[in-house]
Amino acid sequence: MSISCSQLKETLPNLITEVRGSLSASFKIVSPADNTTSSSIVFIHQEKYLETALKSSASILVTSSSLANQIGETSKTILISPNVYLAMAKTLEVFFPEYSTKKGYIHPTAIVSSAAQVSSEAHIGPYCVIGDNVQVESGACLDSHVTVDANSKIGTNTHIFPNVYIGPRTQIGSSCEIKANTVVGGEGFGFAHDEKGQHHRIPQKGRVVIENNVSIGSMCAIDRATLENGETRIGEGTKIDNHIQIAHNVKIGKHCVFAGGTVIAGSTTIGNYCVVGGHSSIAGHITICDKVHLGGRSGVTGHIDKPGAYTGLPLQPLRDHLKTEAYLKQLPQFTKKVQKLLKKLGLEETL
Amino acid sequence: MSISCSQLKETLPNLITEVRGSLSASFKIVSPADNTTSSSIVFIHQEKYLETALKSSASILVTSSSLANQIGETSKTILISPNVYLAMAKTLEVFFPEYSTKKGYIHPTAIVSSAAQVSSEAHIGPYCVIGDNVQVESGACLDSHVTVDANSKIGTNTHIFPNVYIGPRTQIGSSCEIKANTVVGGEGFGFAHDEKGQHHRIPQKGRVVIENNVSIGSMCAIDRATLENGETRIGEGTKIDNHIQIAHNVKIGKHCVFAGGTVIAGSTTIGNYCVVGGHSSIAGHITICDKVHLGGRSGVTGHIDKPGAYTGLPLQPLRDHLKTEAYLKQLPQFTKKVQKLLKKLGLEETL
Amino acid sequence: MSISCSQLKETLPNLITEVRGSLSASFKIVSPADNTTSSSIVFIHQEKYLETALKSSASILVTSSSLANQIGETSKTILISPNVYLAMAKTLEVFFPEYSTKKGYIHPTAIVSSAAQVSSEAHIGPYCVIGDNVQVESGACLDSHVTVDANSKIGTNTHIFPNVYIGPRTQIGSSCEIKANTVVGGEGFGFAHDEKGQHHRIPQKGRVVIENNVSIGSMCAIDRATLENGETRIGEGTKIDNHIQIAHNVKIGKHCVFAGGTVIAGSTTIGNYCVVGGHSSIAGHITICDKVHLGGRSGVTGHIDKPGAYTGLPLQPLRDHLKTEAYLKQLPQFTKKVQKLLKKLGLEETL
């Protein structure tokens, strides 16, 4: 399929605001600057890639107005965007959809409870198992080997990848993605302890609620809440990478981003617009306010009530942590220096 | 279903030891203190929730005798328990079972080897695949898409959730839970290295043994032992959260608790009644004695032969670690102070 | 099956270089030194196990020439190997294969696209789902519930364990292992952000390439690259343990080893012959040269351009890190000592 610049501009008027060069120039593939053909469109949002892109065989470049102003004479068509990266996202989404929609098809091997309500516009793939009173709404797509337990709901246009297990009573909103091999709504890790120090399972009667437009990676485990009215909740627009553990009764706000490998312990609440770096650890029963940015491998053991950037274990504001880290690396030689001082002062013994 | 206080007391005589108020008061739901109806029973084991519970619409409160003595006049029925949390666990388990037993049913899509021995009282769900010489005992329940390799055993009343893979020769005891998408008995990570620094797989001929009453979370990987007589073993009553890696030849004792995201390297031995905080790392070939409590994100690199609380990387006794952490945060300003001292003493250059 | 020493020597002439004692001695099982029968062969590559092995009931010992020279008179047959551990690996592989080959069989429940090309010498297990234009080469074995998306390739003699999901366009070489419940070729975690701080998915059009002889553990997630020509690549002979996250556009060299629980963020490049300890964190967009050894729980936040051993967060050369760790543990008492000094000098207030 060949897409012309005028077609692109018409489709994304707010993201392609100006065209320098031929509107009829066309592309068939979105490419990185260092691997192009003459059918490539290249999106450049950082100056360091600009030269490579200009020398490349690509015939169309999308970039910011400030970078575009650095470009001299060129045979390439230059498109100006106020948000180059978002323009790339939307170009790919609109013109190169990854997943073909197979609406209105239930694979003959899918086992769907007669008490389930599956929209005639939903897709249920091979070897899925759909329990009693499950609702699958229009445009929802369940790939192969997906199990959905009783009383759960999968919202419109939500895509569930292979081997996902959705536990009982889970409510998933519209336009979500739950990637392969993830578990949403499994039993929380709750035990009562007797006088011998032995552990007794607390059946987990609550549920998980995933709001609209949430993305959850592969290998995540999101446990349901303990009590019947309780919820583990992921807010609208939040994006969760692979290998993330979200324990029972956790509440996560809207439009957050969690990078891979993070563990969040039970009953913790996280605000809106937070960003959590990979491999972080967040203790249970704490509250983190809106707009907190945690660096990679942060360890959060107490409440955070002020927006800003934090990192480390012990957690510190980012600037303080960077200082601590720098001084820590110098600690051996610093200690030795002081020991020499004590010796020089003849005070080594007396302290 | 409505359950009266007298019914509850009769069912759990050791856990409900006294009733203040009407024995005929009844409940239909176990609720948290802040989200009740008039059909709610609320279990309060911490003073901070007591006031909320007393003001709530719940008609029945279960609490400790010391907290009960703080309660003034009330129309609610107050039940006294020596272990409030355990009383809640047992109330939920007995009166609100999560999983209905579907004994004696093999789904027609399950593929069961003719050389397997499946109890007539076991349940095998849709799309399960059961290998040669597998034993599935009475009351065991395998949900959908469970694969059990040859020569394994699933004990009585053990529940295996969807998409679990049980590798060859795995022995699982009675009343265990293996949660969704977990792998028990996969190949260990064992390689021999040649003179070029290349790696050659060592086929893993051992097995995994899971004793009775063990719970294993979602997304865990428990590898089988290397040699034919070897075992990776999880002791009776031990509870393991999600995302836990247990490498080949590890031995874990009885009645331990492991929080999510912990990695245990090969051939390590852990005693009984240990508690391991989330996201901890435990090196291979070490021994940890009974009754060790590790804080979240501990890093254990050597043997621990004294019970007690430890945390940090480097690992220290909890108290020492807290001091180290506190001083670490002050390190930048402390270093600067000493540098000023050196300057003042005119010794800056000479050291 | 009974295997004689002469058979073993003939089969592995470079790994069994000398026999002391009876060539007709035979074994039926490879055992650890502390758990033998008279049919056992024991491989001893460390001095500490030698005495146990000599006292054991095993009739055959394999060891290095230097350890063999420590052995006095014995009725056991002693085999000498230049690489004892590799000799064990090959003995197990050749004489005790874990997996029986079931070539040329497609299970009747497997759903194979008519547009797929499956070798007549491949094995496709129950409930597999194979997409359009997928190639499965000779000797490849897919266990149960494996989903392979369109345009992927599974090379000769590669073994895919149960519940693995292979995303679209994934290229897997020969003689690889992909262990149970892993995801290879899932969507990368890529989002563009708008002016409100909300996140928009970037469809991931690239692919994953796994070269020959790669092993990937259970619970791994290896994301495909962002753009159509882009690749996430794992080099030949590299071995990856369980629970490892490899983000989009990562390139890993040949003959590396990654221990469990490591997270590698997007667009990072790692050289050949690297060894990465468990639970490490490697930031995105960095380059690590060949022959870097990272200790357990390393945190890599910048380029590494010199081979060698590193560890810690902040990352330091191994020796420096060990010093830093030692001084860190002494920090509280060191700080107190200096405070006493300041007091003694009467300078406490003036600094």
mmCIF file of C-alpha atoms in Angstrom, chain A residues 110-271:
data_model
loop_
_atom_site.group_PDB
_atom_site.id
_atom_site.type_symbol
_atom_site.label_atom_id
_atom_site.label_comp_id
_atom_site.label_asym_id
_atom_site.label_seq_id
_atom_site.Cartn_x
_atom_site.Cartn_y
_atom_site.Cartn_z
ATOM 1 C CA ALA A 110 -13.926 -22.131 21.916
ATOM 2 C CA ILE A 111 -15.926 -23.333 24.920
ATOM 3 C CA VAL A 112 -18.384 -20.604 25.789
ATOM 4 C CA SER A 113 -20.791 -21.019 28.684
ATOM 5 C CA SER A 114 -24.409 -20.835 27.613
ATOM 6 C CA ALA A 115 -24.795 -18.322 30.436
ATOM 7 C CA ALA A 116 -22.161 -15.997 28.902
ATOM 8 C CA GLN A 117 -23.099 -12.953 26.846
ATOM 9 C CA VAL A 118 -20.839 -12.582 23.849
ATOM 10 C CA SER A 119 -21.496 -9.718 21.435
ATOM 11 C CA SER A 120 -22.094 -10.760 17.859
ATOM 12 C CA GLU A 121 -19.285 -8.325 17.019
ATOM 13 C CA ALA A 122 -16.721 -9.958 19.319
ATOM 14 C CA HIS A 123 -14.014 -12.430 18.346
ATOM 15 C CA ILE A 124 -13.249 -15.534 20.423
ATOM 16 C CA GLY A 125 -10.203 -17.485 19.275
ATOM 17 C CA PRO A 126 -9.396 -21.198 19.331
ATOM 18 C CA TYR A 127 -9.364 -23.075 22.619
ATOM 19 C CA CYS A 128 -10.713 -20.200 24.676
ATOM 20 C CA VAL A 129 -12.795 -21.084 27.726
ATOM 21 C CA ILE A 130 -15.458 -18.551 28.729
ATOM 22 C CA GLY A 131 -17.279 -18.992 32.035
ATOM 23 C CA ASP A 132 -20.783 -18.313 33.304
ATOM 24 C CA ASN A 133 -22.148 -14.788 33.108
ATOM 25 C CA VAL A 134 -19.071 -13.483 31.347
ATOM 26 C CA GLN A 135 -19.779 -10.467 29.133
ATOM 27 C CA VAL A 136 -17.680 -9.929 26.015
ATOM 28 C CA GLU A 137 -18.526 -6.669 24.323
ATOM 29 C CA SER A 138 -18.472 -5.565 20.698
ATOM 30 C CA GLY A 139 -15.087 -5.501 19.013
ATOM 31 C CA ALA A 140 -13.386 -7.345 21.837
ATOM 32 C CA CYS A 141 -10.869 -9.875 20.573
ATOM 33 C CA LEU A 142 -9.696 -12.876 22.557
ATOM 34 C CA ASP A 143 -6.795 -14.739 20.966
ATOM 35 C CA SER A 144 -6.121 -18.424 21.514
ATOM 36 C CA HIS A 145 -6.175 -20.289 24.868
ATOM 37 C CA VAL A 146 -7.683 -17.426 26.857
ATOM 38 C CA THR A 147 -9.604 -18.455 29.970
ATOM 39 C CA VAL A 148 -12.144 -16.041 31.431
ATOM 40 C CA ASP A 149 -13.703 -17.027 34.741
ATOM 41 C CA ALA A 150 -17.286 -16.436 35.778
ATOM 42 C CA ASN A 151 -18.847 -12.996 36.114
ATOM 43 C CA SER A 152 -16.061 -11.138 34.351
ATOM 44 C CA LYS A 153 -16.465 -8.506 31.669
ATOM 45 C CA ILE A 154 -14.294 -7.691 28.662
ATOM 46 C CA GLY A 155 -15.081 -4.204 27.281
ATOM 47 C CA THR A 156 -15.446 -3.014 23.708
ATOM 48 C CA ASN A 157 -12.427 -3.271 21.425
ATOM 49 C CA THR A 158 -10.274 -4.787 24.147
ATOM 50 C CA HIS A 159 -7.638 -7.222 22.917
ATOM 51 C CA ILE A 160 -6.640 -10.215 25.053
ATOM 52 C CA PHE A 161 -3.555 -12.076 23.838
ATOM 53 C CA PRO A 162 -2.908 -15.838 24.039
ATOM 54 C CA ASN A 163 -2.733 -17.784 27.302
ATOM 55 C CA VAL A 164 -4.133 -14.988 29.423
ATOM 56 C CA TYR A 165 -6.095 -16.044 32.493
ATOM 57 C CA ILE A 166 -8.804 -13.680 33.729
ATOM 58 C CA GLY A 167 -9.965 -14.586 37.229
ATOM 59 C CA PRO A 168 -13.546 -14.378 38.494
ATOM 60 C CA ARG A 169 -15.422 -11.056 38.621
ATOM 61 C CA THR A 170 -12.722 -9.108 36.754
ATOM 62 C CA GLN A 171 -14.001 -5.969 35.034
ATOM 63 C CA ILE A 172 -11.972 -4.850 32.029
ATOM 64 C CA GLY A 173 -12.872 -1.612 30.256
ATOM 65 C CA SER A 174 -12.783 -0.582 26.611
ATOM 66 C CA SER A 175 -9.789 -0.408 24.286
ATOM 67 C CA CYS A 176 -7.473 -2.240 26.672
ATOM 68 C CA GLU A 177 -4.667 -4.637 25.795
ATOM 69 C CA ILE A 178 -3.794 -7.573 28.023
ATOM 70 C CA LYS A 179 -0.697 -9.186 26.571
ATOM 71 C CA ALA A 180 0.208 -12.836 26.330
ATOM 72 C CA ASN A 181 0.530 -15.112 29.368
ATOM 73 C CA THR A 182 -0.605 -12.537 31.900
ATOM 74 C CA VAL A 183 -2.937 -13.218 34.831
ATOM 75 C CA VAL A 184 -5.515 -10.637 35.867
ATOM 76 C CA GLY A 185 -7.752 -11.356 38.824
ATOM 77 C CA GLY A 186 -5.870 -14.233 40.374
ATOM 78 C CA GLU A 187 -6.133 -14.910 44.076
ATOM 79 C CA GLY A 188 -4.280 -12.420 46.260
ATOM 80 C CA PHE A 189 -1.557 -13.595 48.614
ATOM 81 C CA GLY A 190 -3.433 -13.406 51.895
ATOM 82 C CA PHE A 191 -2.869 -15.644 54.886
ATOM 83 C CA ALA A 192 -3.790 -15.636 58.547
ATOM 84 C CA HIS A 193 -1.215 -17.049 60.936
ATOM 85 C CA ASP A 194 -1.930 -19.322 63.851
ATOM 86 C CA GLU A 195 -0.130 -19.628 67.171
ATOM 87 C CA LYS A 196 2.264 -22.203 65.729
ATOM 88 C CA GLY A 197 3.388 -19.775 63.011
ATOM 89 C CA GLN A 198 1.547 -21.710 60.337
ATOM 90 C CA HIS A 199 -0.361 -20.006 57.553
ATOM 91 C CA HIS A 200 -4.015 -20.251 56.564
ATOM 92 C CA ARG A 201 -5.304 -19.045 53.219
ATOM 93 C CA ILE A 202 -7.807 -16.204 53.218
ATOM 94 C CA PRO A 203 -10.099 -16.830 50.258
ATOM 95 C CA GLN A 204 -9.973 -13.727 48.091
ATOM 96 C CA LYS A 205 -13.536 -12.580 47.377
ATOM 97 C CA GLY A 206 -12.870 -9.198 45.753
ATOM 98 C CA ARG A 207 -12.163 -8.307 42.160
ATOM 99 C CA VAL A 208 -9.905 -6.432 39.762
ATOM 100 C CA VAL A 209 -11.157 -3.423 37.832
ATOM 101 C CA ILE A 210 -9.208 -2.282 34.768
ATOM 102 C CA GLU A 211 -10.445 1.051 33.452
ATOM 103 C CA ASN A 212 -10.525 2.051 29.770
ATOM 104 C CA ASN A 213 -7.490 2.305 27.535
ATOM 105 C CA VAL A 214 -5.142 0.425 29.838
ATOM 106 C CA SER A 215 -2.280 -1.663 28.476
ATOM 107 C CA ILE A 216 -0.878 -4.542 30.517
ATOM 108 C CA GLY A 217 2.254 -6.381 29.367
ATOM 109 C CA SER A 218 3.134 -10.039 29.281
ATOM 110 C CA MET A 219 3.903 -12.007 32.447
ATOM 111 C CA CYS A 220 2.069 -9.618 34.738
ATOM 112 C CA ALA A 221 0.108 -10.798 37.760
ATOM 113 C CA ILE A 222 -2.621 -8.516 39.051
ATOM 114 C CA ASP A 223 -4.296 -10.016 42.083
ATOM 115 C CA ARG A 224 -7.889 -9.453 43.044
ATOM 116 C CA ALA A 225 -8.923 -7.772 46.298
ATOM 117 C CA THR A 226 -9.505 -9.640 49.513
ATOM 118 C CA LEU A 227 -13.077 -8.816 50.490
ATOM 119 C CA GLU A 228 -16.243 -8.925 48.447
ATOM 120 C CA ASN A 229 -16.637 -5.183 48.063
ATOM 121 C CA GLY A 230 -12.936 -4.635 47.595
ATOM 122 C CA GLU A 231 -11.106 -3.770 44.391
ATOM 123 C CA THR A 232 -7.674 -3.811 42.903
ATOM 124 C CA ARG A 233 -7.935 -1.004 40.345
ATOM 125 C CA ILE A 234 -5.858 0.263 37.413
ATOM 126 C CA GLY A 235 -6.829 3.741 36.245
ATOM 127 C CA GLU A 236 -7.693 4.893 32.764
ATOM 128 C CA GLY A 237 -4.904 5.184 30.232
ATOM 129 C CA THR A 238 -2.255 3.602 32.456
ATOM 130 C CA LYS A 239 0.403 1.563 30.662
ATOM 131 C CA ILE A 240 2.074 -1.385 32.371
ATOM 132 C CA ASP A 241 5.119 -3.165 30.952
ATOM 133 C CA ASN A 242 6.016 -6.867 31.272
ATOM 134 C CA HIS A 243 6.756 -8.806 34.490
ATOM 135 C CA ILE A 244 4.879 -6.527 36.843
ATOM 136 C CA GLN A 245 3.362 -7.723 40.082
ATOM 137 C CA ILE A 246 0.379 -5.812 41.449
ATOM 138 C CA ALA A 247 -0.832 -7.260 44.703
ATOM 139 C CA HIS A 248 -4.334 -7.326 46.153
ATOM 140 C CA ASN A 249 -6.130 -4.085 46.926
ATOM 141 C CA VAL A 250 -3.611 -1.901 45.118
ATOM 142 C CA LYS A 251 -5.069 1.205 43.463
ATOM 143 C CA ILE A 252 -3.216 2.780 40.559
ATOM 144 C CA GLY A 253 -4.300 6.119 39.127
ATOM 145 C CA LYS A 254 -4.843 7.286 35.581
ATOM 146 C CA HIS A 255 -2.222 7.814 32.841
ATOM 147 C CA CYS A 256 0.664 6.242 34.724
ATOM 148 C CA VAL A 257 3.556 4.342 33.145
ATOM 149 C CA PHE A 258 5.258 1.371 34.801
ATOM 150 C CA ALA A 259 8.434 -0.047 33.286
ATOM 151 C CA GLY A 260 9.200 -3.768 33.441
ATOM 152 C CA GLY A 261 9.927 -5.876 36.486
ATOM 153 C CA THR A 262 8.309 -3.722 39.169
ATOM 154 C CA VAL A 263 6.688 -5.230 42.271
ATOM 155 C CA ILE A 264 3.898 -3.409 44.125
ATOM 156 C CA ALA A 265 2.843 -4.897 47.450
ATOM 157 C CA GLY A 266 -0.698 -5.069 48.769
ATOM 158 C CA SER A 267 -3.041 -2.163 49.586
ATOM 159 C CA THR A 268 -0.786 0.538 48.191
ATOM 160 C CA THR A 269 -2.321 3.528 46.401
ATOM 161 C CA ILE A 270 -0.573 5.353 43.574
ATOM 162 C CA GLY A 271 -1.806 8.639 42.098
#
